[in-house]
Amino acid sequence: MKKLFMANWKMQLLPHEATNLASEIVRRLGRGVSNTEIVLAPSHDALALVAEKIADTNLMLGAQDCFWEDKGAYTGEISPKELKELGCKYVLAGHSERRGKLGETDEMVAKKVKAILRSGMTPVLCVGESLEEREAGYTEEVLRREIISALEGLDLDITDMIIAYEPIWAIGTGRAATLADVELAHGFIRSLAGSKARIIYGGSVDSKNMSSFLRAKDCSGALVGGASLKADEFEAIVRSK
Ligand code: PGA
């Protein structure tokens, strides 16, 4: 399976900053890395600018979210069709910041996953337990609920599906999961998601810990937040062996 590294810039950059960072990443990684897909996911306002910067390179465009309808009276939303026209290949669905801070439910995430696929893009479904859930022994229950609801009705034979295991306690905390945590969770996700989906890890990934995740039995790359805001750090993550 090809590795995938997706930079999730969240709401951290102004459009001109996203453009500059994209240029710097093009300089370092624009020619690509073998057997690896590299995706930049700026906020919606910078998608067109970043698309222009990465045109004619081996980098790909991703979005951090989308709505589930193609068109209509949905003030403030962005549709999968719009993202597709802007050149997006990957779209996050159900990031824990959206589930936790904006009330996104499993049902909404499931609709987003289907809409992304329908528009010919690849969903990056984010799943993962909170610290309380983990400590109470509910990790598998949470993963099962989030994955079963999102994949319900889909053919598990499709290859254009990414599942990002992102334990909430590891996001932006500097406390990444261990190799053992990742193997356990990814193994469980694999048992639910079929043999074709790629499973990646996210949560305080940096250039120092990335190689350990790549040693995990079933880890095809990473969803990178904070560390993707520095071009040299992101390059080192992508080139990890
Ligand atoms: P982080 O974020 O790398 O800053 O922990 C990851 C994510 O939220 O996707």
GROMACS .gro file of C-alpha atoms and ligand atoms in nm:
model
  250
    1MET     CA    1   0.000   0.000   0.000
    2LYS     CA    2   0.120   0.351  -0.077
    3LYS     CA    3   0.200   0.565   0.224
    4LEU     CA    4  -0.001   0.880   0.278
    5PHE     CA    5   0.103   1.190   0.469
    6MET     CA    6  -0.162   1.457   0.506
    7ALA     CA    7  -0.083   1.801   0.646
    8ASN     CA    8  -0.383   1.931   0.838
    9TRP     CA    9  -0.322   2.304   0.875
   10LYS     CA   10  -0.648   2.350   1.067
   11MET     CA   11  -0.735   2.722   1.111
   12GLN     CA   12  -0.375   2.819   1.179
   13LEU     CA   13  -0.275   3.019   0.872
   14LEU     CA   14  -0.386   3.326   0.681
   15PRO     CA   15  -0.424   3.267   0.308
   16HIS     CA   16  -0.088   3.429   0.228
   17GLU     CA   17   0.082   3.222   0.499
   18ALA     CA   18  -0.068   2.901   0.361
   19THR     CA   19   0.053   3.002   0.015
   20ASN     CA   20   0.406   3.065   0.141
   21LEU     CA   21   0.417   2.738   0.331
   22ALA     CA   22   0.289   2.551   0.026
   23SER     CA   23   0.570   2.708  -0.184
   24GLU     CA   24   0.830   2.599   0.068
   25ILE     CA   25   0.690   2.245   0.075
   26VAL     CA   26   0.686   2.237  -0.305
   27ARG     CA   27   1.054   2.330  -0.300
   28ARG     CA   28   1.132   2.043  -0.064
   29LEU     CA   29   0.887   1.773  -0.167
   30GLY     CA   30   0.735   1.882  -0.496
   31ARG     CA   31   0.910   1.611  -0.695
   32GLY     CA   32   0.749   1.351  -0.473
   33VAL     CA   33   0.879   1.064  -0.264
   34SER     CA   34   0.854   0.713  -0.401
   35ASN     CA   35   0.551   0.508  -0.304
   36THR     CA   36   0.418   0.802  -0.103
   37GLU     CA   37   0.128   1.043  -0.141
   38ILE     CA   38   0.168   1.387   0.011
   39VAL     CA   39  -0.143   1.594   0.072
   40LEU     CA   40  -0.178   1.954   0.187
   41ALA     CA   41  -0.507   2.046   0.356
   42PRO     CA   42  -0.532   2.422   0.412
   43SER     CA   43  -0.850   2.589   0.529
   44HIS     CA   44  -1.112   2.646   0.260
   45ASP     CA   45  -1.013   3.007   0.195
   46ALA     CA   46  -0.665   2.902   0.082
   47LEU     CA   47  -0.759   2.599  -0.129
   48ALA     CA   48  -0.747   2.777  -0.464
   49LEU     CA   49  -0.420   2.953  -0.378
   50VAL     CA   50  -0.252   2.633  -0.264
   51ALA     CA   51  -0.392   2.447  -0.567
   52GLU     CA   52  -0.213   2.697  -0.788
   53LYS     CA   53   0.116   2.649  -0.601
   54ILE     CA   54   0.111   2.272  -0.621
   55ALA     CA   55  -0.007   2.247  -0.983
   56ASP     CA   56   0.248   2.048  -1.185
   57THR     CA   57   0.405   1.897  -0.873
   58ASN     CA   58   0.352   1.560  -0.709
   59LEU     CA   59   0.171   1.715  -0.414
   60MET     CA   60  -0.202   1.677  -0.376
   61LEU     CA   61  -0.476   1.896  -0.237
   62GLY     CA   62  -0.701   1.800   0.053
   63ALA     CA   63  -0.981   1.968   0.246
   64GLN     CA   64  -1.052   1.961   0.617
   65ASP     CA   65  -1.427   1.913   0.595
   66CYS     CA   66  -1.725   1.933   0.363
   67PHE     CA   67  -2.103   1.931   0.365
   68TRP     CA   68  -2.299   1.630   0.238
   69GLU     CA   69  -2.522   1.799  -0.020
   70ASP     CA   70  -2.389   1.902  -0.361
   71LYS     CA   71  -2.576   2.232  -0.374
   72GLY     CA   72  -2.842   2.431  -0.193
   73ALA     CA   73  -2.934   2.681   0.076
   74TYR     CA   74  -2.670   2.586   0.333
   75THR     CA   75  -2.514   2.913   0.441
   76GLY     CA   76  -2.148   2.882   0.528
   77GLU     CA   77  -2.103   2.526   0.406
   78ILE     CA   78  -1.887   2.398   0.123
   79SER     CA   79  -1.995   2.113  -0.100
   80PRO     CA   80  -1.798   1.812  -0.220
   81LYS     CA   81  -1.854   1.933  -0.576
   82GLU     CA   82  -1.690   2.267  -0.498
   83LEU     CA   83  -1.394   2.087  -0.341
   84LYS     CA   84  -1.365   1.860  -0.639
   85GLU     CA   85  -1.364   2.153  -0.879
   86LEU     CA   86  -1.090   2.319  -0.672
   87GLY     CA   87  -0.878   2.009  -0.723
   88CYS     CA   88  -0.915   1.827  -0.391
   89LYS     CA   89  -0.838   1.455  -0.386
   90TYR     CA   90  -0.879   1.389  -0.013
   91VAL     CA   91  -1.128   1.524   0.238
   92LEU     CA   92  -1.127   1.476   0.616
   93ALA     CA   93  -1.453   1.355   0.766
   94GLY     CA   94  -1.529   1.354   1.136
   95HIS     CA   95  -1.214   1.512   1.274
   96SER     CA   96  -1.246   1.505   1.653
   97GLU     CA   97  -1.229   1.885   1.670
   98ARG     CA   98  -1.545   1.896   1.460
   99ARG     CA   99  -1.713   1.617   1.652
  100GLY     CA  100  -1.617   1.764   1.990
  101LYS     CA  101  -1.634   2.140   1.934
  102LEU     CA  102  -1.897   2.168   1.662
  103GLY     CA  103  -2.134   1.889   1.749
  104GLU     CA  104  -2.074   1.668   1.447
  105THR     CA  105  -2.252   1.337   1.501
  106ASP     CA  106  -2.179   0.989   1.364
  107GLU     CA  107  -2.479   1.033   1.136
  108MET     CA  108  -2.342   1.357   0.989
  109VAL     CA  109  -1.998   1.201   0.944
  110ALA     CA  110  -2.154   0.903   0.761
  111LYS     CA  111  -2.332   1.138   0.520
  112LYS     CA  112  -2.008   1.327   0.458
  113VAL     CA  113  -1.813   1.008   0.384
  114LYS     CA  114  -2.073   0.904   0.125
  115ALA     CA  115  -2.087   1.249  -0.032
  116ILE     CA  116  -1.708   1.262  -0.065
  117LEU     CA  117  -1.701   0.923  -0.236
  118ARG     CA  118  -1.992   1.016  -0.461
  119SER     CA  119  -1.795   1.317  -0.583
  120GLY     CA  120  -1.495   1.104  -0.673
  121MET     CA  121  -1.268   1.204  -0.385
  122THR     CA  122  -1.124   0.993  -0.105
  123PRO     CA  123  -1.256   1.034   0.249
  124VAL     CA  124  -1.012   1.039   0.538
  125LEU     CA  125  -1.239   0.920   0.815
  126CYS     CA  126  -1.106   1.027   1.156
  127VAL     CA  127  -1.181   0.807   1.455
  128GLY     CA  128  -1.043   0.784   1.806
  129GLU     CA  129  -1.125   0.776   2.174
  130SER     CA  130  -1.100   1.046   2.438
  131LEU     CA  131  -0.884   1.003   2.747
  132GLU     CA  132  -1.189   0.930   2.964
  133GLU     CA  133  -1.312   0.667   2.720
  134ARG     CA  134  -0.968   0.511   2.707
  135GLU     CA  135  -0.932   0.501   3.083
  136ALA     CA  136  -1.277   0.350   3.119
  137GLY     CA  137  -1.179   0.073   2.873
  138TYR     CA  138  -1.410   0.191   2.593
  139THR     CA  139  -1.157   0.240   2.315
  140GLU     CA  140  -1.281  -0.049   2.099
  141GLU     CA  141  -1.642   0.042   2.159
  142VAL     CA  142  -1.583   0.398   2.039
  143LEU     CA  143  -1.388   0.284   1.733
  144ARG     CA  144  -1.655   0.026   1.649
  145ARG     CA  145  -1.935   0.282   1.673
  146GLU     CA  146  -1.754   0.545   1.468
  147ILE     CA  147  -1.643   0.304   1.196
  148ILE     CA  148  -1.956   0.094   1.163
  149SER     CA  149  -2.177   0.401   1.136
  150ALA     CA  150  -1.951   0.573   0.881
  151LEU     CA  151  -1.903   0.268   0.660
  152GLU     CA  152  -2.255   0.132   0.678
  153GLY     CA  153  -2.389   0.049   0.334
  154LEU     CA  154  -2.050   0.091   0.165
  155ASP     CA  155  -1.867  -0.177  -0.028
  156LEU     CA  156  -1.564  -0.256   0.187
  157ASP     CA  157  -1.380  -0.357  -0.126
  158ILE     CA  158  -1.332   0.004  -0.229
  159THR     CA  159  -0.972   0.112  -0.216
  160ASP     CA  160  -1.031   0.486  -0.195
  161MET     CA  161  -1.088   0.496   0.179
  162ILE     CA  162  -0.849   0.616   0.445
  163ILE     CA  163  -0.911   0.573   0.814
  164ALA     CA  164  -0.709   0.793   1.046
  165TYR     CA  165  -0.674   0.664   1.399
  166GLU     CA  166  -0.649   0.981   1.602
  167PRO     CA  167  -0.679   0.925   1.976
  168ILE     CA  168  -0.815   1.256   2.106
  169TRP     CA  169  -0.575   1.257   2.400
  170ALA     CA  170  -0.282   1.260   2.157
  171ILE     CA  171  -0.398   1.548   1.937
  172GLY     CA  172  -0.203   1.868   1.992
  173THR     CA  173  -0.083   1.747   2.333
  174GLY     CA  174   0.272   1.640   2.255
  175ARG     CA  175   0.176   1.301   2.398
  176ALA     CA  176   0.170   1.066   2.101
  177ALA     CA  177   0.038   0.711   2.121
  178THR     CA  178   0.293   0.432   2.154
  179LEU     CA  179   0.371   0.178   1.887
  180ALA     CA  180   0.176  -0.079   2.092
  181ASP     CA  181  -0.130   0.153   2.112
  182VAL     CA  182  -0.120   0.205   1.737
  183GLU     CA  183  -0.084  -0.165   1.654
  184LEU     CA  184  -0.372  -0.255   1.880
  185ALA     CA  185  -0.606   0.013   1.747
  186HIS     CA  186  -0.510  -0.034   1.382
  187GLY     CA  187  -0.556  -0.410   1.412
  188PHE     CA  188  -0.904  -0.356   1.551
  189ILE     CA  189  -0.988  -0.100   1.281
  190ARG     CA  190  -0.866  -0.344   1.015
  191SER     CA  191  -1.101  -0.612   1.149
  192LEU     CA  192  -1.395  -0.376   1.091
  193ALA     CA  193  -1.292  -0.191   0.777
  194GLY     CA  194  -1.192  -0.477   0.547
  195SER     CA  195  -0.859  -0.539   0.381
  196LYS     CA  196  -0.853  -0.249   0.132
  197ALA     CA  197  -0.872   0.072   0.337
  198ARG     CA  198  -0.546   0.239   0.431
  199ILE     CA  199  -0.506   0.310   0.800
  200ILE     CA  200  -0.295   0.605   0.912
  201TYR     CA  201  -0.210   0.745   1.255
  202GLY     CA  202  -0.255   1.101   1.381
  203GLY     CA  203  -0.183   1.273   1.711
  204SER     CA  204   0.138   1.462   1.800
  205VAL     CA  205   0.326   1.309   1.508
  206ASP     CA  206   0.672   1.462   1.462
  207SER     CA  207   0.998   1.387   1.287
  208LYS     CA  208   1.125   1.198   1.591
  209ASN     CA  209   0.838   0.956   1.642
  210MET     CA  210   0.722   0.896   1.284
  211SER     CA  211   0.959   0.608   1.210
  212SER     CA  212   0.830   0.416   1.508
  213PHE     CA  213   0.472   0.438   1.374
  214LEU     CA  214   0.589   0.317   1.036
  215ARG     CA  215   0.718   0.005   1.208
  216ALA     CA  216   0.365  -0.076   1.323
  217LYS     CA  217   0.211  -0.378   1.158
  218ASP     CA  218  -0.056  -0.183   0.977
  219CYS     CA  219   0.025   0.187   0.949
  220SER     CA  220   0.033   0.351   0.606
  221GLY     CA  221   0.130   0.703   0.707
  222ALA     CA  222   0.008   0.993   0.916
  223LEU     CA  223  -0.230   1.284   0.955
  224VAL     CA  224  -0.009   1.564   1.082
  225GLY     CA  225  -0.131   1.880   1.256
  226GLY     CA  226   0.115   2.106   1.440
  227ALA     CA  227   0.429   1.957   1.288
  228SER     CA  228   0.299   2.016   0.935
  229LEU     CA  229   0.317   2.393   0.988
  230LYS     CA  230   0.697   2.379   0.958
  231ALA     CA  231   0.820   2.280   0.614
  232ASP     CA  232   1.144   2.119   0.737
  233GLU     CA  233   0.965   1.918   1.004
  234PHE     CA  234   0.695   1.802   0.762
  235GLU     CA  235   0.960   1.704   0.509
  236ALA     CA  236   1.144   1.497   0.771
  237ILE     CA  237   0.817   1.324   0.865
  238VAL     CA  238   0.739   1.240   0.504
  239ARG     CA  239   1.091   1.109   0.446
  240SER     CA  240   1.089   0.897   0.765
  241LYS     CA  241   1.192   0.537   0.717
  242PGA     P1  242  -0.144   1.722   1.590
  242PGA     O1  243  -0.288   1.717   1.520
  242PGA     O2  244  -0.047   1.657   1.497
  242PGA     O3  245  -0.117   1.867   1.612
  242PGA     O4  246  -0.156   1.646   1.719
  242PGA     C1  247  -0.328   1.608   1.445
  242PGA     C2  248  -0.469   1.627   1.394
  242PGA     O5  249  -0.552   1.687   1.462
  242PGA     O6  250  -0.501   1.584   1.282
   0.00000   0.00000   0.00000
